[in-house]
Coordinates of C-alpha atoms in Angstrom, one line a residue:
Chain A
M1 CA 62.4 49.3 163.6
P2 CA 58.3 48.9 165.2
D3 CA 55.4 49.7 162.4
N4 CA 53.1 50.7 164.4
A5 CA 54.9 53.9 165.9
T6 CA 54.5 57.3 165.0
I7 CA 56.4 59.5 162.5
G8 CA 56.2 61.5 165.8
E9 CA 57.3 59.2 168.6
L10 CA 60.5 57.7 165.7
L11 CA 61.5 61.1 165.3
A12 CA 61.4 61.4 169.4
R13 CA 63.2 57.7 169.7
Q14 CA 66.3 59.6 167.5
G15 CA 66.2 62.7 169.2
I16 CA 64.4 65.0 166.7
S17 CA 62.9 67.4 168.4
R18 CA 59.1 69.2 167.5
R19 CA 60.8 72.3 167.1
A20 CA 63.7 70.4 164.5
L21 CA 60.4 68.9 163.0
L22 CA 58.2 72.5 162.3
K23 CA 61.4 73.3 160.6
Y24 CA 61.7 70.8 158.3
A25 CA 57.7 71.4 157.7
T26 CA 58.6 74.7 156.7
Y27 CA 60.9 73.6 154.3
L28 CA 58.3 71.5 152.7
A29 CA 55.7 73.9 152.8
S30 CA 57.7 76.8 152.0
I31 CA 58.9 74.4 148.8
M32 CA 55.4 73.6 147.5
A33 CA 54.1 77.5 147.9
L34 CA 51.5 76.0 150.7
P35 CA 50.6 78.8 153.4
P36 CA 52.6 79.3 156.0
A37 CA 50.5 77.9 158.1
A38 CA 50.4 74.5 157.0
S39 CA 53.4 74.0 158.3
V40 CA 52.1 74.0 161.4
A41 CA 49.4 71.7 160.1
M42 CA 51.5 69.3 158.3
A43 CA 54.0 68.8 161.4
D44 CA 50.8 67.8 163.5
A45 CA 50.2 65.7 160.8
L46 CA 54.0 63.5 160.6
A47 CA 54.0 62.9 163.3
K48 CA 50.8 61.7 164.3
S49 CA 50.6 59.5 161.2
H50 CA 52.0 55.9 160.6
R51 CA 54.8 55.4 157.8
Q52 CA 53.8 55.4 154.9
S53 CA 53.9 52.0 152.2
V54 CA 55.4 53.1 149.6
I55 CA 56.4 50.2 146.6
W56 CA 57.9 51.4 143.9
L57 CA 58.2 49.4 140.4
S58 CA 61.1 50.1 138.1
F59 CA 59.8 49.3 134.3
Q60 CA 61.3 50.4 131.0
E61 CA 63.9 53.2 133.0
C62 CA 67.1 54.0 133.2
T63 CA 67.6 54.0 136.9
G64 CA 68.0 58.0 136.2
C65 CA 65.2 58.8 137.9
T66 CA 66.0 57.1 141.3
E67 CA 69.4 58.2 141.5
S68 CA 68.1 61.7 141.3
L69 CA 65.9 60.8 144.5
T70 CA 69.3 60.0 146.4
R71 CA 70.0 63.5 145.5
S72 CA 67.5 65.2 147.0
F73 CA 68.9 67.5 150.0
S74 CA 66.2 69.0 151.5
P75 CA 64.3 66.2 152.5
N76 CA 67.2 63.8 151.6
L77 CA 66.9 60.2 150.5
E78 CA 67.3 59.0 154.3
D79 CA 65.0 61.6 155.4
I80 CA 62.3 59.7 153.3
I81 CA 62.7 55.9 153.9
F82 CA 63.8 56.2 157.3
N83 CA 61.6 59.3 158.3
L84 CA 58.4 59.6 156.1
I85 CA 57.7 56.1 154.5
S86 CA 58.2 52.8 154.8
L87 CA 60.0 51.7 151.5
D88 CA 58.7 48.6 151.3
Y89 CA 60.2 47.2 147.2
H90 CA 62.2 49.0 145.2
E91 CA 63.9 46.8 143.4
T92 CA 67.6 49.3 143.3
L93 CA 67.4 50.2 147.3
Q94 CA 65.8 47.2 149.0
A95 CA 68.6 44.1 150.3
A96 CA 65.9 41.1 150.0
S97 CA 66.1 39.8 146.2
G98 CA 64.9 36.8 144.3
E99 CA 61.7 35.9 145.5
A100 CA 62.1 37.2 149.1
A101 CA 62.0 40.6 147.2
E102 CA 59.0 39.4 145.8
A103 CA 57.4 38.7 149.5
A104 CA 58.1 41.6 150.5
R105 CA 55.9 43.7 147.9
L106 CA 52.9 40.7 148.5
S107 CA 53.2 41.1 152.2
A108 CA 53.0 45.3 151.6
M109 CA 50.5 45.1 149.9
K110 CA 48.1 42.6 151.6
A111 CA 49.3 44.2 155.4
N112 CA 48.4 47.9 153.5
K113 CA 45.8 47.3 151.7
G114 CA 43.7 50.2 149.7
K115 CA 46.7 52.5 151.9
Y116 CA 49.9 51.8 150.0
V117 CA 51.2 54.0 146.9
V118 CA 52.8 52.8 144.7
V119 CA 55.6 54.7 142.5
V120 CA 56.4 53.6 139.5
D121 CA 59.3 54.8 137.1
G122 CA 59.9 54.0 133.7
S123 CA 57.6 53.3 130.6
V124 CA 55.2 50.5 130.1
S125 CA 55.3 47.6 128.0
T126 CA 52.5 46.8 125.7
L127 CA 52.9 45.1 122.2
D128 CA 52.6 41.6 122.2
G129 CA 51.3 41.3 125.9
G130 CA 54.6 43.3 127.2
I131 CA 56.8 40.6 126.6
Y132 CA 59.6 42.7 126.3
S133 CA 60.3 43.7 130.2
T134 CA 59.7 42.0 132.3
N135 CA 60.6 40.9 136.7
A136 CA 60.5 37.6 138.8
G137 CA 58.2 35.5 135.8
K138 CA 56.1 38.5 135.1
T139 CA 55.6 41.2 132.8
N140 CA 55.4 44.6 133.8
L141 CA 52.3 45.4 132.6
Q142 CA 50.9 42.7 135.3
V143 CA 52.8 43.1 138.0
L144 CA 51.3 47.3 137.6
K145 CA 47.8 45.9 137.7
E146 CA 48.3 43.9 140.4
T147 CA 50.4 46.2 142.7
A148 CA 47.5 49.4 141.4
E149 CA 44.2 47.1 142.6
D150 CA 44.3 48.2 145.9
A151 CA 46.8 50.9 146.1
L152 CA 45.4 54.4 147.4
A153 CA 47.6 56.5 144.8
I154 CA 49.9 56.0 142.0
I155 CA 53.1 58.4 141.4
S156 CA 54.4 58.4 138.1
V157 CA 58.3 59.7 138.5
G158 CA 60.0 60.5 135.7
T159 CA 58.9 61.2 131.8
C160 CA 58.5 57.8 130.4
A161 CA 56.9 56.7 133.8
A162 CA 54.1 60.0 133.3
F163 CA 54.0 60.0 129.6
G164 CA 55.7 57.0 128.2
G165 CA 59.2 58.7 127.6
I166 CA 62.0 57.7 125.6
P167 CA 61.5 54.1 124.7
H168 CA 57.7 55.7 124.2
A169 CA 60.1 58.0 121.2
R170 CA 59.5 56.5 117.5
P171 CA 59.6 54.1 116.0
N172 CA 58.5 52.2 120.1
P173 CA 59.8 48.9 119.1
T174 CA 57.8 48.4 122.8
G175 CA 55.0 49.4 122.6
A176 CA 55.2 51.6 125.0
V177 CA 53.0 53.8 127.7
A178 CA 52.8 55.8 130.0
V179 CA 51.4 54.5 133.5
S180 CA 48.1 56.3 133.3
D181 CA 47.4 54.6 130.2
I182 CA 47.0 51.1 131.9
I183 CA 45.2 52.8 134.4
T184 CA 42.5 54.7 134.7
N185 CA 40.6 54.5 138.2
K186 CA 43.4 55.4 140.6
P187 CA 44.3 58.5 141.3
I188 CA 47.9 59.1 139.5
I189 CA 50.7 62.0 140.0
N190 CA 53.1 62.5 137.3
I191 CA 56.1 63.9 138.3
S192 CA 58.0 64.6 135.3
G193 CA 61.4 64.7 134.3
C194 CA 64.4 63.1 132.7
P195 CA 65.0 62.8 135.0
P196 CA 63.0 64.7 137.8
I197 CA 63.8 67.4 140.1
P198 CA 64.7 65.3 143.0
E199 CA 63.2 67.6 145.6
A200 CA 59.6 67.4 143.0
I201 CA 60.0 63.1 143.5
A202 CA 60.9 63.9 147.1
G203 CA 58.6 67.0 147.6
T204 CA 55.2 65.3 146.5
I205 CA 55.6 62.2 148.1
A206 CA 55.9 63.8 151.6
Y207 CA 52.8 66.2 150.7
L208 CA 50.9 63.1 149.9
V209 CA 51.8 61.6 153.4
T210 CA 51.2 64.7 155.7
L211 CA 48.6 65.8 154.1
G212 CA 47.5 62.4 153.2
K213 CA 46.0 64.4 149.2
I214 CA 46.7 64.8 145.9
P215 CA 48.8 68.0 145.5
E216 CA 46.8 70.0 143.2
L217 CA 47.7 68.9 139.4
D218 CA 48.3 70.8 135.4
H219 CA 46.4 69.3 132.4
L220 CA 49.3 66.8 132.7
G221 CA 48.9 65.3 136.3
R222 CA 51.8 67.6 137.4
P223 CA 52.0 69.5 140.5
K224 CA 51.9 72.8 139.8
S225 CA 53.6 73.7 142.7
F226 CA 56.8 72.4 140.5
F227 CA 55.6 72.4 137.4
G228 CA 52.9 75.2 137.1
E229 CA 55.6 77.8 135.6
S230 CA 57.6 77.0 132.5
I231 CA 61.8 77.7 133.0
H232 CA 61.3 80.4 130.4
D233 CA 59.0 82.7 132.6
R234 CA 61.9 82.0 135.6
C235 CA 65.1 82.3 133.2
Y236 CA 67.5 84.1 134.5
R237 CA 68.5 84.6 131.0
R238 CA 64.8 85.5 130.6
P239 CA 66.2 89.7 129.8
F240 CA 68.6 88.8 127.2
Y241 CA 65.3 86.8 125.3
D242 CA 63.0 90.6 126.0
K243 CA 66.3 92.2 124.5
G244 CA 66.7 90.2 121.8
L245 CA 70.2 89.6 122.7
F246 CA 70.6 85.6 121.5
A247 CA 73.9 83.4 121.6
K248 CA 73.9 82.1 118.3
S249 CA 76.7 79.0 119.1
F250 CA 77.6 77.8 122.5
D251 CA 80.7 79.2 121.4
D252 CA 80.4 82.7 120.6
E253 CA 80.2 86.1 121.9
G254 CA 77.1 85.7 123.0
A255 CA 77.4 82.3 124.9
R256 CA 80.4 84.1 127.0
N257 CA 78.1 87.0 127.9
G258 CA 75.3 84.5 128.9
W259 CA 72.7 85.5 126.6
C260 CA 69.8 83.4 125.9
L261 CA 69.9 80.2 124.1
Y262 CA 66.5 80.3 122.8
E263 CA 68.4 80.3 118.9
V264 CA 71.2 77.2 119.6
G265 CA 67.2 75.0 120.3
C266 CA 66.0 76.2 123.8
K267 CA 63.0 74.7 124.6
G268 CA 62.6 76.4 128.2
P269 CA 59.2 78.7 127.1
V270 CA 57.4 75.8 126.3
T271 CA 58.7 73.2 128.8
Y272 CA 57.0 73.3 132.6
N273 CA 59.6 72.7 135.1
A274 CA 61.5 74.2 138.4
C275 CA 64.8 73.9 137.2
A276 CA 65.1 77.9 137.1
T277 CA 63.7 78.1 140.6
V278 CA 65.1 74.7 142.7
K279 CA 67.6 73.6 140.8
W280 CA 70.0 70.4 141.0
N281 CA 72.5 68.8 143.4
G282 CA 70.9 71.2 146.0
G283 CA 70.1 74.5 144.0
V284 CA 73.7 74.9 142.9
S285 CA 73.1 74.9 139.4
F286 CA 70.3 74.4 136.5
P287 CA 71.3 73.6 132.9
I288 CA 70.4 76.7 131.3
Q289 CA 73.2 78.4 133.7
S290 CA 75.2 75.7 132.5
G291 CA 75.2 77.1 129.7
H292 CA 73.3 74.6 127.7
G293 CA 69.8 75.0 126.3
C294 CA 66.4 73.3 128.5
L295 CA 65.2 70.3 126.6
G296 CA 62.2 70.3 127.7
C297 CA 62.8 66.9 128.6
S298 CA 59.1 67.4 131.3
E299 CA 57.2 67.5 128.6
P300 CA 55.6 64.6 126.6
N301 CA 57.2 63.3 123.6
F302 CA 60.0 65.8 123.7
W303 CA 62.5 63.0 122.3
D304 CA 60.5 63.7 118.9
K305 CA 60.2 67.5 118.5
G306 CA 62.3 67.5 115.8
G307 CA 65.6 68.3 117.7
F308 CA 67.5 69.7 120.7
Y309 CA 69.5 72.0 118.8
K310 CA 66.3 72.6 116.3
P311 CA 64.8 77.1 117.6
L312 CA 61.4 76.7 118.6
P313 CA 60.0 78.9 115.4
A314 CA 61.9 76.2 112.6
S315 CA 59.4 73.9 111.6
T316 CA 60.7 70.2 112.7
G317 CA 59.7 68.6 108.8
E318 CA 61.6 68.1 106.5
N319 CA 60.8 70.4 103.7
G320 CA 62.9 69.4 100.9
T321 CA 61.7 67.0 99.0
I322 CA 58.3 68.4 99.5
V323 CA 58.7 72.0 99.0
A324 CA 60.7 71.0 95.4
G325 CA 58.0 69.0 94.2
A326 CA 54.9 71.2 95.0
L327 CA 57.8 73.8 92.8
V328 CA 58.0 71.4 90.0
A329 CA 54.1 70.4 90.5
G330 CA 53.1 74.1 90.5
A331 CA 55.4 74.7 87.3
A332 CA 54.4 72.0 84.8
V333 CA 50.7 73.3 85.9
G334 CA 51.3 76.3 85.0
A335 CA 53.1 75.2 81.7
A336 CA 50.3 73.0 81.1
S337 CA 47.6 76.3 81.2
A338 CA 50.0 78.4 78.9
A339 CA 50.5 76.5 76.1
L340 CA 46.8 76.2 76.6
S341 CA 46.4 79.3 76.2
R342 CA 48.2 79.3 73.1
S343 CA 46.6 76.5 71.3
R344 CA 42.9 78.5 72.1
K345 CA 44.8 81.5 70.8
N346 CA 46.1 79.4 67.4
A347 CA 42.4 78.4 67.1
A348 CA 40.8 81.8 67.4
K349 CA 43.8 82.6 64.4
E350 CA 43.1 80.2 62.3
K351 CA 38.8 80.6 62.1
Q352 CA 39.5 83.9 61.5
P353 CA 38.9 85.0 57.4
Chain B
M1 CA 50.2 65.6 119.4
T2 CA 50.2 69.2 120.7
L3 CA 48.8 72.0 118.4
L4 CA 52.6 72.8 118.3
D5 CA 53.8 70.2 116.5
F6 CA 51.0 70.2 114.8
A7 CA 51.2 74.0 113.4
R8 CA 55.8 73.5 113.5
G9 CA 55.5 70.0 111.5
P10 CA 52.9 69.5 108.8
A11 CA 51.0 72.3 109.0
L12 CA 54.4 74.3 108.5
S13 CA 55.2 71.6 105.8
F14 CA 51.9 71.5 103.6
A15 CA 51.9 75.5 103.8
Y16 CA 55.4 76.0 102.5
A17 CA 54.3 73.1 99.1
V18 CA 51.0 74.7 98.6
F19 CA 52.7 78.6 98.8
V20 CA 55.5 76.9 96.9
F21 CA 53.3 75.2 94.0
G22 CA 50.4 78.6 94.3
V23 CA 53.9 80.5 93.3
A24 CA 55.2 78.6 90.7
W25 CA 51.7 78.2 89.1
R26 CA 50.4 81.7 88.3
L27 CA 53.9 82.7 87.3
V28 CA 54.6 79.9 85.0
S29 CA 51.4 80.3 83.3
L30 CA 51.9 84.5 83.2
L31 CA 55.2 84.0 82.2
L32 CA 54.5 81.9 79.4
L33 CA 51.6 83.1 78.1
P34 CA 51.8 83.9 73.9
R35 CA 52.7 87.9 74.7
N36 CA 51.2 90.4 71.1
K37 CA 53.9 91.3 69.1
E38 CA 54.9 94.6 69.2
L39 CA 54.5 96.4 65.9
S40 CA 54.7 100.1 67.2
Q41 CA 58.3 101.3 66.1
A42 CA 59.9 103.2 68.9
K43 CA 60.0 106.5 69.1
P44 CA 63.7 108.3 68.2
G45 CA 65.1 108.6 72.2
A46 CA 63.2 106.0 73.5
P47 CA 65.1 103.9 76.6
S48 CA 66.3 100.6 76.3
V49 CA 63.6 98.0 77.8
F50 CA 65.8 97.6 81.0
S51 CA 66.3 101.7 81.8
A52 CA 62.3 101.7 81.3
A53 CA 61.3 98.5 82.9
V54 CA 64.1 100.5 85.9
L55 CA 62.0 104.3 85.3
G56 CA 58.4 102.7 85.4
F57 CA 59.1 100.3 88.5
V58 CA 60.9 103.5 89.9
R59 CA 58.0 106.2 88.6
H60 CA 56.0 104.2 90.5
L61 CA 56.9 104.6 93.8
W62 CA 54.8 107.8 94.5
P63 CA 51.8 108.9 92.7
Q64 CA 51.8 111.5 90.3
K65 CA 51.5 115.1 91.5
A66 CA 47.8 115.7 89.9
Y67 CA 46.7 112.6 92.2
L68 CA 48.8 113.3 95.3
R69 CA 45.5 115.2 96.8
G70 CA 42.7 112.5 96.5
T71 CA 46.5 109.4 97.1
L72 CA 48.8 111.1 99.7
F73 CA 47.4 109.2 102.5
A74 CA 46.4 106.2 100.8
T75 CA 49.9 105.9 99.6
L76 CA 51.3 106.8 103.0
N77 CA 49.5 104.3 105.0
G78 CA 50.9 101.9 102.4
Y79 CA 54.4 102.7 103.1
V80 CA 54.1 102.3 106.9
F81 CA 52.1 98.8 107.4
H82 CA 54.7 97.1 104.3
L83 CA 57.4 99.0 105.8
G84 CA 56.2 97.5 109.3
L85 CA 56.0 94.5 107.2
A86 CA 59.1 94.3 106.6
I87 CA 61.1 95.1 109.7
I88 CA 59.3 91.9 111.9
V89 CA 58.9 89.2 109.7
F90 CA 62.6 90.6 108.8
G91 CA 64.5 91.9 112.0
L92 CA 62.7 89.9 114.1
A93 CA 65.6 87.2 116.2
Q94 CA 62.8 84.3 115.9
H95 CA 61.5 85.0 112.0
I96 CA 65.7 84.8 111.5
L97 CA 65.6 81.3 112.9
V98 CA 63.0 80.2 110.0
F99 CA 64.7 81.6 107.3
Q100 CA 68.3 80.3 108.5
S101 CA 66.7 76.8 108.6
L102 CA 65.1 76.7 105.3
F103 CA 67.8 78.4 103.5
G104 CA 71.0 78.4 105.8
I105 CA 71.4 82.3 105.6
N106 CA 71.0 84.3 108.7
W107 CA 72.1 88.2 109.8
P108 CA 71.9 90.7 112.5
N109 CA 68.6 90.9 114.4
L110 CA 67.1 94.2 115.9
P111 CA 66.1 95.3 119.0
S112 CA 62.9 93.6 120.4
S113 CA 61.6 96.4 121.7
L114 CA 62.2 98.0 118.1
I115 CA 60.2 95.4 116.4
S116 CA 57.4 95.2 119.5
V117 CA 56.7 99.2 117.9
A118 CA 57.4 98.5 115.0
A119 CA 53.9 95.6 114.9
V120 CA 52.0 98.1 116.7
V121 CA 52.4 100.2 114.3
T122 CA 52.2 98.1 111.4
L123 CA 48.6 97.0 113.5
A124 CA 47.0 100.8 113.9
S125 CA 48.4 101.3 110.5
L126 CA 47.0 97.9 109.2
V127 CA 43.3 98.7 110.9
V128 CA 43.8 101.7 109.8
A129 CA 43.8 100.8 105.8
L130 CA 40.6 98.5 107.1
V131 CA 38.8 101.6 108.4
R132 CA 39.6 103.4 105.3
R133 CA 38.0 100.6 102.8
L134 CA 34.6 100.4 104.7
T135 CA 34.3 103.9 105.4
S136 CA 35.4 105.2 102.0
P137 CA 32.5 105.2 99.5
V138 CA 34.4 104.2 96.5
L139 CA 36.3 101.9 97.7
R140 CA 34.0 99.9 99.4
L141 CA 32.4 99.6 95.9
I142 CA 35.6 98.4 94.4
S143 CA 36.5 96.1 97.2
T144 CA 36.0 92.6 96.9
G145 CA 35.9 89.9 99.3
N146 CA 39.4 89.2 98.3
D147 CA 40.4 92.4 99.3
Y148 CA 39.1 91.7 102.8
I149 CA 40.4 88.1 102.6
A150 CA 44.2 89.3 101.9
W151 CA 44.0 92.2 104.7
F152 CA 42.6 89.4 107.2
V153 CA 45.6 87.0 106.8
T154 CA 48.2 89.3 107.1
T155 CA 47.0 90.8 109.8
L156 CA 46.5 87.9 112.1
P157 CA 50.0 86.9 112.3
V158 CA 50.3 90.8 113.3
I159 CA 48.2 90.1 116.4
T160 CA 49.2 86.7 117.0
G161 CA 52.8 87.3 117.3
L162 CA 52.1 90.5 119.0
L163 CA 50.7 88.3 121.6
A164 CA 53.2 85.3 121.3
V165 CA 56.4 87.8 122.0
S166 CA 53.9 89.7 125.1
H167 CA 52.9 86.1 126.3
L168 CA 49.1 87.4 127.1
G169 CA 46.4 85.4 127.0
A170 CA 47.7 82.2 127.1
P171 CA 50.5 79.9 127.4
Y172 CA 53.3 80.7 125.4
E173 CA 53.1 77.3 123.6
T174 CA 49.6 77.9 122.7
L175 CA 50.6 81.3 121.6
L176 CA 53.2 80.8 119.3
A177 CA 51.0 77.3 117.9
I178 CA 48.5 79.3 116.7
H179 CA 50.4 82.2 115.8
I180 CA 52.7 79.9 113.8
L181 CA 49.6 78.7 112.2
S182 CA 48.2 81.7 111.4
I183 CA 51.6 82.5 109.0
A184 CA 50.4 78.9 107.6
L185 CA 46.6 80.1 106.3
L186 CA 48.6 83.1 104.8
L187 CA 51.7 81.6 103.2
I188 CA 48.1 78.8 101.8
V189 CA 45.7 82.1 100.9
F190 CA 49.0 83.8 99.2
P191 CA 49.3 83.2 95.7
F192 CA 45.2 82.6 95.4
G193 CA 44.3 86.3 96.3
K194 CA 46.2 89.9 95.5
L195 CA 48.8 89.0 98.3
M196 CA 51.0 87.9 94.8
H197 CA 50.8 91.3 94.5
A198 CA 54.3 91.0 96.3
F199 CA 55.5 89.7 93.2
L200 CA 53.3 90.4 90.4
V201 CA 54.6 94.1 91.7
F202 CA 57.7 93.5 89.5
L203 CA 56.1 92.4 86.6
T204 CA 53.0 95.3 86.5
R205 CA 55.2 97.9 86.6
T206 CA 57.7 97.3 84.9
G207 CA 55.5 95.8 81.8
T208 CA 54.1 99.5 82.1
G209 CA 57.6 101.2 81.8
I210 CA 58.9 99.6 79.4
F211 CA 54.6 100.2 77.5
Y212 CA 54.8 103.4 78.0
A213 CA 58.8 104.4 77.5
R214 CA 58.5 103.1 73.5
R215 CA 55.7 105.5 72.4
G216 CA 57.4 108.4 74.6
A217 CA 54.6 108.4 77.2
E218 CA 55.3 110.1 80.2
I219 CA 54.2 107.8 83.0

């Protein structure tokens, strides 16, 4: 497949009509809540643009984010990597390995200097120079800095790349940090989640390629089209919350009736993601629909928020010792002040004639 | 650390510790204070200490007829916001979760809509109490900063709680954090001001009952 062909030419060669392209662009536009007119602009831009060079870097991660992307239904992975982008480096998906793989990354960086997009999944180890995660003789830290240098933009896929994620959880033995803690001079889009919703990854990449700009982001750098609303606000179980009808355990009447899972630790009210609307596996379901509370996986430090099954209003601290200590100390101070008062009274009595 | 993490973690732990320390300090120091020996003879037919204590407490639940005219409104309003606060604190599912996490016990919750109504009525009643304090010349004269602080730290959680439940003005996590922080403030202030009456009312009213019953005085 010649690299200089436009996406429109490539699609035409595969027998994909402009009508089909428009339909596809309309879907993309609607999933990202763009105005209807945007779909035509997107289709035109798509047809005229060259495939976007993408370098995908995997650091301290579990490959769950890539696994998630492979389950994207619309646009699906094949659509993306064969039609939208030129995936020039991806350790899991590329055929090449060893020196040849590294050479592919370096040549893509050279050929598309200042124009390629870097996708990162996984956090970056920084402790002891980042030696706890290396690849091809280089630390992740080195590879990130080197690759980001001439990148157009960076997409941090998954909570690990976006916020540090599980490697960043206490006690964080590798000094794991988010991509945005290292790279500060490039536009960064965070698509958090553990893993992120495949449509959120694919949709954001498609947006960037077709419109050539960064989508509107929230205060944590996440596209508002996917992370603009809380799970709770769009949850189909929300009416039960409003009525005060809660499941008290995973096997009680409330759970069987599909009542709100707030009491069994659901973090939906403080979690921003599109799970309740876009859902998973092509819109089949999402965790709450399957009977489990939201873990809050698209939020920073979700692993260290006091436990998945601890309800939101409950204190996250271990209060037993501190409260017992306070009780003993308070009683001791009280007893001492009473004793002082007693001794004063006795002294006053002795003074009396 | 987000504001909510701070509120649910260190802020609540600190507030619980201060609350328990302060309440223990004040109660122990008060109960261990040297008391004057009772030198009077108990009037014949005086009730037992226990009955006198209970009667004294029950008698004070409603003003004497002679004072009723001047105190009826304040008494009724006091009942409204005290009962309202009790309904909110012990009836809302989210609050029961806090008690469950602290003491391991729970009970059935009231419907959220009922709690919302109770909260609005409570808030109105608290506002009325403040207006009365500010407009009544006598009450205003005898009010100190302590009274206004007690009113403020009690009213703030009602307002922040209403906002949190109705998701008004800010994202839920911010509203919840502010609500929890307002509770932390209440707990910290509680033992050192007039809010301590929640514990001391049982000592003062029963004590008064015992004192007067022994002397055969009707209260």
